[in-house]
Each structure stands twice: as C-alpha cells, then as structure tokens.
Short mmCIF file of C-alpha atoms and ligand atoms in Angstrom, two decimals:
data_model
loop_
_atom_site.label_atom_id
_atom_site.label_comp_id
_atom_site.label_asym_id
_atom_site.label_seq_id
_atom_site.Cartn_x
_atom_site.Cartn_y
_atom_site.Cartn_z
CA UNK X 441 -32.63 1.71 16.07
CA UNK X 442 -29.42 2.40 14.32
CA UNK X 443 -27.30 5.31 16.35
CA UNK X 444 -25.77 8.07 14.48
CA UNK X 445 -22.46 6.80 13.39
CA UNK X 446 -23.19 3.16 13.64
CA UNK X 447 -20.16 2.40 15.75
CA UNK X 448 -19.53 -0.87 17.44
CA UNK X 449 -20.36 -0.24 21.25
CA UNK X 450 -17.70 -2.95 23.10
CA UNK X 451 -15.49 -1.17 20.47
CA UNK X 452 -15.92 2.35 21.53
CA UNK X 453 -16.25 1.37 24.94
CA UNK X 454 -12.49 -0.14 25.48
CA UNK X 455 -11.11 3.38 25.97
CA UNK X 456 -10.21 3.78 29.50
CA UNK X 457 -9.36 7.51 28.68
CA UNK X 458 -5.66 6.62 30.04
CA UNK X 459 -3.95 9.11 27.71
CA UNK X 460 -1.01 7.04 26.48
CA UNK X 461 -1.26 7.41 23.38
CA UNK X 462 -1.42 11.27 23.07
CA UNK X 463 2.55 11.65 22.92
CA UNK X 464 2.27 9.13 19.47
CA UNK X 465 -0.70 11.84 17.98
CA UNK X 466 0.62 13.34 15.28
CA UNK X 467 -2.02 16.05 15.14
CA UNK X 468 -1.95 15.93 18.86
CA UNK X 469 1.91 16.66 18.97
CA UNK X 470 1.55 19.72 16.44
CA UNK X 471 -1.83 21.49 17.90
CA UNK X 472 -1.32 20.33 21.68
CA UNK X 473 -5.37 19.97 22.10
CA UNK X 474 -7.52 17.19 23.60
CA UNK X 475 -9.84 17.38 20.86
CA UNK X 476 -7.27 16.40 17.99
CA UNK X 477 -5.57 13.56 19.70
CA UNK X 478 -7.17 9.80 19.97
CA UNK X 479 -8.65 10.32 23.46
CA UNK X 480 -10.12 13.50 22.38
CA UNK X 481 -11.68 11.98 19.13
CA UNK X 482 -13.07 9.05 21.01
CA UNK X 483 -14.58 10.97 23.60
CA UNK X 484 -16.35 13.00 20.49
CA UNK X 485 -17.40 9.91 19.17
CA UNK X 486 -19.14 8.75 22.12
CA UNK X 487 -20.70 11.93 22.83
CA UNK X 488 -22.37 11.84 19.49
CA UNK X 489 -22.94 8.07 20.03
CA UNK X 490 -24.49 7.58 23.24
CA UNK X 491 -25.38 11.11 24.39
CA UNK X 492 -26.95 12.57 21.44
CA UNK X 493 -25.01 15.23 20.74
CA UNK X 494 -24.97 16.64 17.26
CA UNK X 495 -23.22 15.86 14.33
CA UNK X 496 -21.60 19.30 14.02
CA UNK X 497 -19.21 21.16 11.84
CA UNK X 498 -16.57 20.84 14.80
CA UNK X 499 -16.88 17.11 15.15
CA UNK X 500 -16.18 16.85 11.67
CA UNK X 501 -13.43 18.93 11.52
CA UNK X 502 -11.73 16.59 14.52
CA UNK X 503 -12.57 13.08 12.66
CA UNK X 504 -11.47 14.85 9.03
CA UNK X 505 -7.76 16.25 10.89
CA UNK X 506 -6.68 12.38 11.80
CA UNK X 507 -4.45 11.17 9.82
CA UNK X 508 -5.46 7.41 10.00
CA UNK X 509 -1.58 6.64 10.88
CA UNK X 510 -3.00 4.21 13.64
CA UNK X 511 0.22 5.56 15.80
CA UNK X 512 -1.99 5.30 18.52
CA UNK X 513 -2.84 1.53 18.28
CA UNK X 514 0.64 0.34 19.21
CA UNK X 515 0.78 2.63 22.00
CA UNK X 516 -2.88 1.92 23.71
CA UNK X 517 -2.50 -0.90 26.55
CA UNK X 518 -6.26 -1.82 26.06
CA UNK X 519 -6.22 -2.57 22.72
CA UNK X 520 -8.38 0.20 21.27
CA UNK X 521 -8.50 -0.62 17.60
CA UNK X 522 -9.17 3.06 16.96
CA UNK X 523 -8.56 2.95 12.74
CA UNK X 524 -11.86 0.80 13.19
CA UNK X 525 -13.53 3.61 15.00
CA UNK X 526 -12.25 6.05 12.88
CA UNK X 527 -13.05 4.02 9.82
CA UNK X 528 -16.70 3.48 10.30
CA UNK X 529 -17.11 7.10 11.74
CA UNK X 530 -15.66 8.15 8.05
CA UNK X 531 -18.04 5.90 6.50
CA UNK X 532 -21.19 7.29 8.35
CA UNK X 533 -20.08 11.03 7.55
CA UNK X 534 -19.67 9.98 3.84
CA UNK X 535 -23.06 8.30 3.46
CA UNK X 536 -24.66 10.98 5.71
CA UNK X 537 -22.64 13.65 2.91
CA UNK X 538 -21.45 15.36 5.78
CA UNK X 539 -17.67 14.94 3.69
CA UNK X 540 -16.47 13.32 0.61
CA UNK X 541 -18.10 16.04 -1.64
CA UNK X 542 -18.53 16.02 -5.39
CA UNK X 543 -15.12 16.76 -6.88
CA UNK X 544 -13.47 14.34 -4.84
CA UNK X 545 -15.91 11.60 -5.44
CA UNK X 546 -15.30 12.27 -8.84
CA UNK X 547 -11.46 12.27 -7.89
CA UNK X 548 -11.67 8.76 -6.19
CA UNK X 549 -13.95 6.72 -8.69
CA UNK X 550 -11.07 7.69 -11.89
CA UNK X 551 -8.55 5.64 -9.47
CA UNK X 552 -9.87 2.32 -11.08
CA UNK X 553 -9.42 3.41 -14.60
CA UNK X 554 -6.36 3.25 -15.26
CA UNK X 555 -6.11 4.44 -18.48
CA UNK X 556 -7.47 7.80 -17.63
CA UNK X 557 -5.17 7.81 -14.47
CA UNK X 558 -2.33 7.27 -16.84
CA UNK X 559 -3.17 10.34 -19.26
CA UNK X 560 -4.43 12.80 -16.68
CA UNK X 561 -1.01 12.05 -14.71
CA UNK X 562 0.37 13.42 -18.12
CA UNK X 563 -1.71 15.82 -18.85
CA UNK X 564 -0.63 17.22 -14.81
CA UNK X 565 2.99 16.22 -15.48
CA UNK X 566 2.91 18.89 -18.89
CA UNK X 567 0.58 21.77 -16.75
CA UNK X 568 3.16 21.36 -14.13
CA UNK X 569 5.96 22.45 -16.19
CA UNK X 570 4.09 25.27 -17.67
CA UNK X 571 3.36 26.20 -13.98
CA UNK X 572 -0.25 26.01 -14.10
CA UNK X 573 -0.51 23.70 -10.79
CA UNK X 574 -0.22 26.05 -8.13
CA UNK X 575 2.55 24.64 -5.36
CA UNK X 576 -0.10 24.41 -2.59
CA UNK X 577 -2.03 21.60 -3.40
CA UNK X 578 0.90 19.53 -2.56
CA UNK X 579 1.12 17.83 -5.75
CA UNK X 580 4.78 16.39 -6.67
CA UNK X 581 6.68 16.62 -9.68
CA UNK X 582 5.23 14.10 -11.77
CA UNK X 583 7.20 12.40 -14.92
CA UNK X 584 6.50 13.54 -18.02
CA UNK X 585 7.48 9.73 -19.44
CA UNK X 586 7.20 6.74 -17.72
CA UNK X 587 9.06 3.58 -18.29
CA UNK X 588 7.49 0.52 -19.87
CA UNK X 589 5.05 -1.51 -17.73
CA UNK X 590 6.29 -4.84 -16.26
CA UNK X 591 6.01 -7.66 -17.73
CA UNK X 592 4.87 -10.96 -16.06
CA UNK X 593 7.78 -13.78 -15.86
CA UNK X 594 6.08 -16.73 -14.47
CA UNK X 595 3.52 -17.66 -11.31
CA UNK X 596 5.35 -18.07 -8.11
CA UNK X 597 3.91 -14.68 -6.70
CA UNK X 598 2.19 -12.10 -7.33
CA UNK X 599 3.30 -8.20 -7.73
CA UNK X 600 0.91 -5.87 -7.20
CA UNK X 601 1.46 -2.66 -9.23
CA UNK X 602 -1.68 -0.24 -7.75
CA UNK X 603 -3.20 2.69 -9.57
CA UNK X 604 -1.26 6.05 -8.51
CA UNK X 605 1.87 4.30 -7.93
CA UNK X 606 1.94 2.89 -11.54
CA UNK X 607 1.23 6.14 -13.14
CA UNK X 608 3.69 7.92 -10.71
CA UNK X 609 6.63 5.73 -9.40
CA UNK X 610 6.60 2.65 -11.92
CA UNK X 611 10.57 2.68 -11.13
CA UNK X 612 9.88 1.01 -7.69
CA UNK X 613 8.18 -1.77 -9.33
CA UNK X 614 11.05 -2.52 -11.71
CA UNK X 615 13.31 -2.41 -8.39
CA UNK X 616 11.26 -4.59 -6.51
CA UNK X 617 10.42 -6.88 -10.14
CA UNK X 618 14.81 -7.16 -10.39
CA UNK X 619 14.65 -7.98 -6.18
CA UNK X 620 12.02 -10.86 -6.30
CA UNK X 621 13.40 -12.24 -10.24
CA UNK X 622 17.40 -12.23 -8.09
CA UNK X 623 15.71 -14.60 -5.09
CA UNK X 624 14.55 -17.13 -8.38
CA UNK X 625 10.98 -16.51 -8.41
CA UNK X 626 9.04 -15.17 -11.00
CA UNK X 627 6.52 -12.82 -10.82
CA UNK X 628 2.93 -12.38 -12.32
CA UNK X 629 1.16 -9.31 -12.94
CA UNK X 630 -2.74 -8.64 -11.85
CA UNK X 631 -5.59 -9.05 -14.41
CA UNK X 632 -8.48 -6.80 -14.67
CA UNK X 633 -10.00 -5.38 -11.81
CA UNK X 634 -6.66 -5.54 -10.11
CA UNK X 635 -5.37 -1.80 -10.14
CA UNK X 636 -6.69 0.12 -7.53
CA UNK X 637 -7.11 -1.50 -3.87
CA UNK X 638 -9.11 0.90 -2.50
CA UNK X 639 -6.87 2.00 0.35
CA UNK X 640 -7.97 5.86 -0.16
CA UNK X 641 -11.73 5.01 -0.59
CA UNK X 642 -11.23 3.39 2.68
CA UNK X 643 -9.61 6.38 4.06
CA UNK X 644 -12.34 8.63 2.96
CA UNK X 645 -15.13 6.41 4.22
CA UNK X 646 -16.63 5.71 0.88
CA UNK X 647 -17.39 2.13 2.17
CA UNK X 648 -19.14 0.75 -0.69
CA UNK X 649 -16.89 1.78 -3.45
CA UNK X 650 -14.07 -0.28 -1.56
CA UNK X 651 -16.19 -3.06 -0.86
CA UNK X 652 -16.74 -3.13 -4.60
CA UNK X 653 -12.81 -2.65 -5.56
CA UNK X 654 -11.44 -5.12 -2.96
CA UNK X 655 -14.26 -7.70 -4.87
CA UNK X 656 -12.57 -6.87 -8.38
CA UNK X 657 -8.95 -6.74 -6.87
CA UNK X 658 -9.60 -10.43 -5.45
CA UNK X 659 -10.69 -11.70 -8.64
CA UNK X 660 -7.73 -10.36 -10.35
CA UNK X 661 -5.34 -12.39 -8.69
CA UNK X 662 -6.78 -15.59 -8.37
CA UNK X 663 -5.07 -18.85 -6.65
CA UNK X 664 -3.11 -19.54 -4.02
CA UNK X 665 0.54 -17.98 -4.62
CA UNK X 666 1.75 -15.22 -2.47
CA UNK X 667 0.75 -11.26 -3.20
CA UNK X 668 3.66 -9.35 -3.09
CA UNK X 669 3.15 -5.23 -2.11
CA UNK X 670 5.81 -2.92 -2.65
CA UNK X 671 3.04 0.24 -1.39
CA UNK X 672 2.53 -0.30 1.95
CA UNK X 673 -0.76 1.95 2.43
CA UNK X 674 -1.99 -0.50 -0.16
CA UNK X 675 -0.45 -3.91 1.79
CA UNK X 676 -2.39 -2.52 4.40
CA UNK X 677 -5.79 -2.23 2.59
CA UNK X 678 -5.26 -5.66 0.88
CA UNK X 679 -4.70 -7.28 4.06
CA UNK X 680 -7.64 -5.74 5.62
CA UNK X 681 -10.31 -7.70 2.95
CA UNK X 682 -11.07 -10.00 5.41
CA UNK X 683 -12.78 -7.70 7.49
CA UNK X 684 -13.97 -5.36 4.79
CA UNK X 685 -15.25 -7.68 2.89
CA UNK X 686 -16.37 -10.46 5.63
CA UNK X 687 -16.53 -13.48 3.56
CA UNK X 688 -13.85 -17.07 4.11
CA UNK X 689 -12.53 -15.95 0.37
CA UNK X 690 -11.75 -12.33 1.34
CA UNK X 691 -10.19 -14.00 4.77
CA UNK X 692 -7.90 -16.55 2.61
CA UNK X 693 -6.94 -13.79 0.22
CA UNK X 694 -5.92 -11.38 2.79
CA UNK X 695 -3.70 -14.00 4.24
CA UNK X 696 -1.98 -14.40 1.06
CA UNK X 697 -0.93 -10.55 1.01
CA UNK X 698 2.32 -10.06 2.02
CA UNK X 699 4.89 -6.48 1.54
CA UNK X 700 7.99 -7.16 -0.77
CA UNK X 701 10.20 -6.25 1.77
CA UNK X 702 9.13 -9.04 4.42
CA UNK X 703 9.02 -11.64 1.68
CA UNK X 704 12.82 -10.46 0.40
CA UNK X 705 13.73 -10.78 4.15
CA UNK X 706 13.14 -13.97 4.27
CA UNK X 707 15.33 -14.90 1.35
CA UNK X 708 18.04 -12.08 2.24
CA UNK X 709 20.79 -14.31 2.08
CA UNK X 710 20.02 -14.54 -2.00
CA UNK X 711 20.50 -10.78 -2.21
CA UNK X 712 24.47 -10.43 -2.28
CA UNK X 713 25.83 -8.85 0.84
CA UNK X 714 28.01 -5.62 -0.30
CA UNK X 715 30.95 -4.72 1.94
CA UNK X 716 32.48 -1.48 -0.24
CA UNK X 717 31.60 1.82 -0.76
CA UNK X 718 28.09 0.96 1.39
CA UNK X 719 25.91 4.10 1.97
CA UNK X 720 24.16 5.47 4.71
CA UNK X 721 20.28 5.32 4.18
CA UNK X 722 17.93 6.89 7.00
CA UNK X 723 15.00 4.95 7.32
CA UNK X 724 11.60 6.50 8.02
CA UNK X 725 8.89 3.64 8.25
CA UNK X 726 5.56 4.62 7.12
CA UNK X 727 2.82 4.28 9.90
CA UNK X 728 0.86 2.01 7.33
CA UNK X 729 4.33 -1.13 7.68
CA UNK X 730 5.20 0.26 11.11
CA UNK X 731 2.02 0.69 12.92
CA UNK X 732 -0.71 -1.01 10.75
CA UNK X 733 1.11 -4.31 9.22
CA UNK X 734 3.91 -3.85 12.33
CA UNK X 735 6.70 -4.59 10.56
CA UNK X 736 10.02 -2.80 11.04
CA UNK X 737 12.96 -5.38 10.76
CA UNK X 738 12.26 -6.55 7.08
CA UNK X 739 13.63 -2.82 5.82
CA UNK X 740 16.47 -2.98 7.85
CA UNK X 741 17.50 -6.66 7.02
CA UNK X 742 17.23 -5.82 3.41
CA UNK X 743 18.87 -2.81 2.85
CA UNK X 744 21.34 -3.68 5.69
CA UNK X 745 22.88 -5.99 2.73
CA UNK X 746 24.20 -3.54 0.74
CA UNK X 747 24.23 -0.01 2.97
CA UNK X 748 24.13 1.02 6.77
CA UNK X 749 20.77 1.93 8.06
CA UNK X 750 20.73 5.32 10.53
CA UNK X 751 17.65 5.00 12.54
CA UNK X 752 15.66 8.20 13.20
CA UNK X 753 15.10 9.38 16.78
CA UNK X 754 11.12 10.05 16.47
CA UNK X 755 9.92 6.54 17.66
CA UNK X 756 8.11 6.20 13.94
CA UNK X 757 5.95 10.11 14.19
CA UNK X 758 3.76 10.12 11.42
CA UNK X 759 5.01 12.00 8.67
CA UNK X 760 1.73 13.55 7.71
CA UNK X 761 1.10 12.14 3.86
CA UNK X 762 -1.57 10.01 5.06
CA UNK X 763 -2.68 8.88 1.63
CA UNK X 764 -4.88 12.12 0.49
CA UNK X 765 -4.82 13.92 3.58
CA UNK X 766 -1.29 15.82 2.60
CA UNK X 767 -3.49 17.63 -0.08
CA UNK X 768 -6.76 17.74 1.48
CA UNK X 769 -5.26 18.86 5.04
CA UNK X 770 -2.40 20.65 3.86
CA UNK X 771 -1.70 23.22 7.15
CA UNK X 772 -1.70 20.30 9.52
CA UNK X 773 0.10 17.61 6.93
CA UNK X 774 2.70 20.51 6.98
CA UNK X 775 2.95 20.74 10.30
CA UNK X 776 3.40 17.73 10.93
CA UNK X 777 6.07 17.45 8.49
CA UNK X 778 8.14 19.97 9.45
CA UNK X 779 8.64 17.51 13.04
CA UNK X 780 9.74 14.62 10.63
CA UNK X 781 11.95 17.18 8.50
CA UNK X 782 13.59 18.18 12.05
CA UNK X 783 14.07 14.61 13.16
CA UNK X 784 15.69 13.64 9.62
CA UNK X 785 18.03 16.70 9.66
CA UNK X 786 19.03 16.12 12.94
CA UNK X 787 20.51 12.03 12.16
CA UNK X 788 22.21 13.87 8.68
CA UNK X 789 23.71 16.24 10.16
CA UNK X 790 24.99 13.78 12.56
CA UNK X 791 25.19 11.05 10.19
CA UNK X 792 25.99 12.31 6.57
CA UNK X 793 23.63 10.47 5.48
CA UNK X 794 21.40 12.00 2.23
CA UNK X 795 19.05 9.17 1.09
CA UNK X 796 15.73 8.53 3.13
CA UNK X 797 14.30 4.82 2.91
CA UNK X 798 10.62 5.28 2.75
CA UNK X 799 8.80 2.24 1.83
CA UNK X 800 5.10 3.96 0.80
CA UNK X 801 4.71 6.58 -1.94
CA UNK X 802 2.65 9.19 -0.37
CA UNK X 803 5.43 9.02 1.92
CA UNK X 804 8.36 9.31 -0.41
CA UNK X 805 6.55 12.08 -2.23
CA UNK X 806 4.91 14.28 0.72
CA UNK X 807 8.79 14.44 2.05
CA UNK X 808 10.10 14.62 -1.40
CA UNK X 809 8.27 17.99 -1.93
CA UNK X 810 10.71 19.27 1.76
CA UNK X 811 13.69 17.34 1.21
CA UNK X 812 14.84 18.00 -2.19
CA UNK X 813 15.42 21.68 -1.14
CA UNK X 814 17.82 20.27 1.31
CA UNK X 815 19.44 18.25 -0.89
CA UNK X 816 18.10 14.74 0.54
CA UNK X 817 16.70 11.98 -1.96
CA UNK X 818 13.75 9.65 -0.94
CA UNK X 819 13.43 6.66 -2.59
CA UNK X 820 11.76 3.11 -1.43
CA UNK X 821 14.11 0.57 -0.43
CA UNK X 822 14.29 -1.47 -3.27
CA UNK X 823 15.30 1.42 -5.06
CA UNK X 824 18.23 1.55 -3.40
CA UNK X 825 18.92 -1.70 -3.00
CA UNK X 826 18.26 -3.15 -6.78
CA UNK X 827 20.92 -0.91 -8.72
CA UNK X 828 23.81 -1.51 -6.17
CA UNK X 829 22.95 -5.54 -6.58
CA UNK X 830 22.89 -4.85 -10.49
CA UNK X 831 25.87 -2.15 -9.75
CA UNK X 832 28.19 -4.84 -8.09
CA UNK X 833 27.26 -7.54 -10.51
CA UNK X 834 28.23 -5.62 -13.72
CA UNK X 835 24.79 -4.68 -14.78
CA UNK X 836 22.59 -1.50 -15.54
CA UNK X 837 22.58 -0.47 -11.63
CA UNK X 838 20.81 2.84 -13.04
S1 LIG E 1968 -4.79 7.64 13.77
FE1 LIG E 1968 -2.97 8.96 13.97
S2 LIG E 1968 -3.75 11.07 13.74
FE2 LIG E 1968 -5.54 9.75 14.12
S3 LIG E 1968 -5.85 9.85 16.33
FE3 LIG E 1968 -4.54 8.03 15.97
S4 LIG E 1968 -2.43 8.79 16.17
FE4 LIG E 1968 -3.77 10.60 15.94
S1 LIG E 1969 -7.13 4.98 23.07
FE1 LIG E 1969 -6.00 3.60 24.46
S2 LIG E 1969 -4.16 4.76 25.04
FE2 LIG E 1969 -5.61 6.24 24.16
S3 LIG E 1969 -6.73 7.05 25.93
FE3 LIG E 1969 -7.94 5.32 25.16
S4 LIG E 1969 -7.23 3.52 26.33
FE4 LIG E 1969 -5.69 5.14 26.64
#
C-alpha cells in the first residue's frame, strides 16, 4: 500500500524533534511559528504519513512556504536530510495536483527551449520598459541586449551556461570563461539537451520532468573532464543526478560536477594576487554553495586575490530567492529579505563596503531588486574578480 506522500519512513523517522535547527529557519525566523519551521513541517509530514490525517489546504500552505535553503541540514545533529523530505513531499503534491498548476507548468516546460527563453526574456525586457510588468511579481530588470554567447576553446572542462542565467546574466559566464581560460584550461560548451538542469522542476516537485532533463543534460556533456558551474542552485541540482536519477552513469556524472569557484581555488595562485586599490566585497553565500554543496572558503580564497572580503554577521540566513519562490511567495521572500538587507547594511555601514559577492543568480537578482535603492551592486564573484585581473594586466577590465 503506498502512503500518501510516499516518504521514506527511516527518513522521516530521524527527527528527534530537538529544535536546533529552528534559529537557521528562515520562514521560522520571520513568522516565529512551529508550523513554518523544519520541526513543524516534519511533524506535518508525519501526521499525514502515519496518522492519516488529511492532505489539507494548510499542510500545503506549510510545505509550499519552505524555501528549500536546506539551512536546517547543517544545523540538525541527527542528520535529518530534510530537502529529501521536502523534495518527495513536493513531488507527491505535484502528481496528486494539489500545486504546480497550469500556468506554471507551462512556465517550467519553456525552460528547456532555449530559443523561446531567449525571445520571451526580450519580449519582458521591452514590456518592462514600457512599464507593463507590474513591480510585484518580483521580476528584475532584464537586458534589453545581451552579449554574444561563448564560444568553446578546447576540452579540458566543461562550462555549464543553464537556461535563465544565459538569457539573463550571460556576463557571469564571460567572467568565469576569462577566470578558467587565465588558469590555462580551455573550456567547452554543452551540446543539445544541455541547457536547463532542472534545479526549479526539482524545486517544484515535478519529478519526472527533471528526471527527463537531468537524462538530456548528461548526454550533453559527455566524457570524463570536469563540469564547471558558475550557478550554484544549478551545481546543486547537477550534483544531485546520482540520486535523482539512480543509475552508476548519473553517479559518475554527478561526481564530475564541480562550482567554478572551488575549481579556481584550487589553482588561485594562477589568478594574480592584487595589492592596490583592493575593494571591499561583502560576501553573502547562497544556501544552495553554503548549505547544500557546503562550500564557503573557495569564494573567499578567490576573491581574497584581488579585494578584502567583509563577512556578514547572519551565520549564512537564507536570503529568500529560493529559485522561484521570490515570485511565487513574494510576502514571505520579502520578509525574509528585509533580515538579509539589515544584516548587509549593518557590515556597510561599518565597513564601506558597496559590492555584495553572491555566487547564484536568483540570489544576485532577488537582492538586486533591494539593494540598488541603497546604492549597493551585486554581482557573482567572478564578476568582480575577472575585470580587475584584465584591469591590472592592461586589458578590457569592463
Ligand atoms: S529548507 Fe529552509 S525554509 Fe525549509 S524548513 Fe529548512 S531551513 Fe526552513
Ligand atoms: S530536523 Fe534535526 S535539528 Fe530539527 S528538530 Fe529534527 S532532529 Fe532536531
């Protein structure tokens, strides 16, 4: 007999309902309730699970508020791997079509095809500045031009350009393209299939659909050279094919995956080390490097070569971008914003420093949309790493 949301018992079971992890809740922190931290969710969960409870318009509501920043995970001595739990509970309310509802099907399956994404990102860049997107659905300023796609210079690794992040910040691959080309390696680009990993498909429990991407995504990128991943919501999906998918090649493939900014750490000493005129960058890691991939040192050793890093005092709070949940949650996402707004105010004002470090783009744009008001740029760290390298050696440095 298959129980309602076809969660893994042992799984669901490892909560010891110690509470730990509520201070690292970002919805917790903002609503101060039980029912909208990690504990709370769980114990939801398991009422639906193994007492039968209904599926009701309030449980929903608590599993559709999470974030999915897996803060809690870090922070849970007995190892609850609650974006698992959350993952398949998404997955059951999507099949059950309970959430996910037309439009934003619609939304997620035009991810793949890139084309489309690439003119409809235009055609909402040119209603934008006629004003016809209202300022509520959280959408950023989009460019009205993009630069030129990369192209490929060898085989050594891979760089994986995405779907949304190629229509929308194709300047942080030509950062990261400058950063791995400086190191001597050259780069190739994916082949078909290869432009959408699925992360937000994932996210919104439409399991099948990222089963089938992940498949395509794989064969784009065959081999056995290194996948470099300058989104880390997307790292994070690509490393997680071994699991999603469940087959030896998806296992091998995930291993392979690696974000740009680990693999430049490891060859920082080929990225010159500037001494003058070096300038203060906050960093804010998103949850998906910090929590999910937990990796924190790589940023700082790489933009440590060319500007000091001021460290916010948050202990790595969830911003609240959360892939599509800053447009399809926008009261909490804001919320929960307005804490990391606070927290990067507070190191400016006692820093100087205007330029936040944010190494995901639903990050860099869901802070954008706060920050610019307040005069404070947010760019990923190669961006602000690659044009004071070209900078110092004579070139474009734009
Ligand atoms: S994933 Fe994030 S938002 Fe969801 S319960 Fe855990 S800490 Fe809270
Ligand atoms: S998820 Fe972990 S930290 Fe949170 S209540 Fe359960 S056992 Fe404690």
């Amino acid at each position: 007999m298959h129980t309602a949301l076809r969660l893994d018992p042992s799984e669901l079971s490892t909560c010891v309902s110690c509470g730990l992890c509520l201070p690292h809740c970002p919805t917790f922190r903002v609503s101060g309730e039980e029912s909208y931290s990690p504990r709370g969710r769980i114990d939801a969960m398991r009422a639906v699970e193994n007492d039968g409870r209904p599926v009701d318009d309030a449980f929903v509501d608590f599993m559709e508020t999470c974030v999915q920043c897996r803060g809690c995970e870090p922070a849970c001595p007995s190892g609850v791997h609650f974006g698992s739990l959350m993952e398949a509970t998404r997955a059951s309310l999507a099949a059950s079509r309970r959430t996910v509802p037309r439009w934003q099907r619609v939304g997620y399956s035009l991810l793949p095809r890139h084309r489309l994404l690439l003119a409809g990102s235009t055609a909402l860049a040119l209603a934008q500045r006629l004003r016809l997107v209202p300022r509520r659905l959280g959408v950023p300023p989009l460019p009205l031009r993009r630069p030129r796609p990369l192209a490929p210079t060898g085989d050594d690794v891979w760089l994986f350009t995405g779907c949304v992040m190629d229509a929308w910040q194709r300047d942080t691959h030509r950062c990261a393209a400058e950063l791995v080309t400086l190191t001597g390696s050259t780069y190739a680009l994916a082949g078909p299939g290869g432009g959408c990993c699925g992360a937000l498909h994932v996210h919104a429990g439409l399991h099948d659909d990222a089963v089938d991407l992940a498949r395509r995504v794989m064969s784009s990128m065959p081999g056995e050279a290194p996948i470099l991943v300058d989104a880390a919501g997307c790292g994070a999906a690509l490393k997680a094919y071994g699991t999603l998918v469940g087959t030896p090649e998806a296992v091998r493939f995930s291993d392979r995956v690696v974000d740009v900014l680990d693999w430049l750490a490891e060859r920082a000493e080929r990225i010159p080390s500037i001494e003058a005129e070096r300038p203060s960058v906050i960093v804010q890691d998103p949850c998906h490097l910090r929590h999910v991939q937990r990796s924190t040192a790589p940023t700082r050793i790489v933009l440590g070569r060319v500007a000091d890093v001021v460290e916010l005092d948050d202990e790595g709070l969830c911003c609240g971008a959360g892939g599509a949940y800053s447009a399809l949650q926008p009261a909490m996402a804001g919320e929960i914003r307005e804490r990391k707004i606070e927290a990067i105010v507070r190191v400016r004002n006692a820093s100087g420093a205007t330029v936040v470090a944010s190494a995901n783009p639903g990050c860099s744009m869901h802070l954008s949309g706060a920050l610019e008001a307040l005069g404070i740029e947010v760019r990923h760290p190669v961006e602000i790493v690659a044009p004071i390298v070209a900078r110092a050696s004579g070139g474009r440095g734009g």
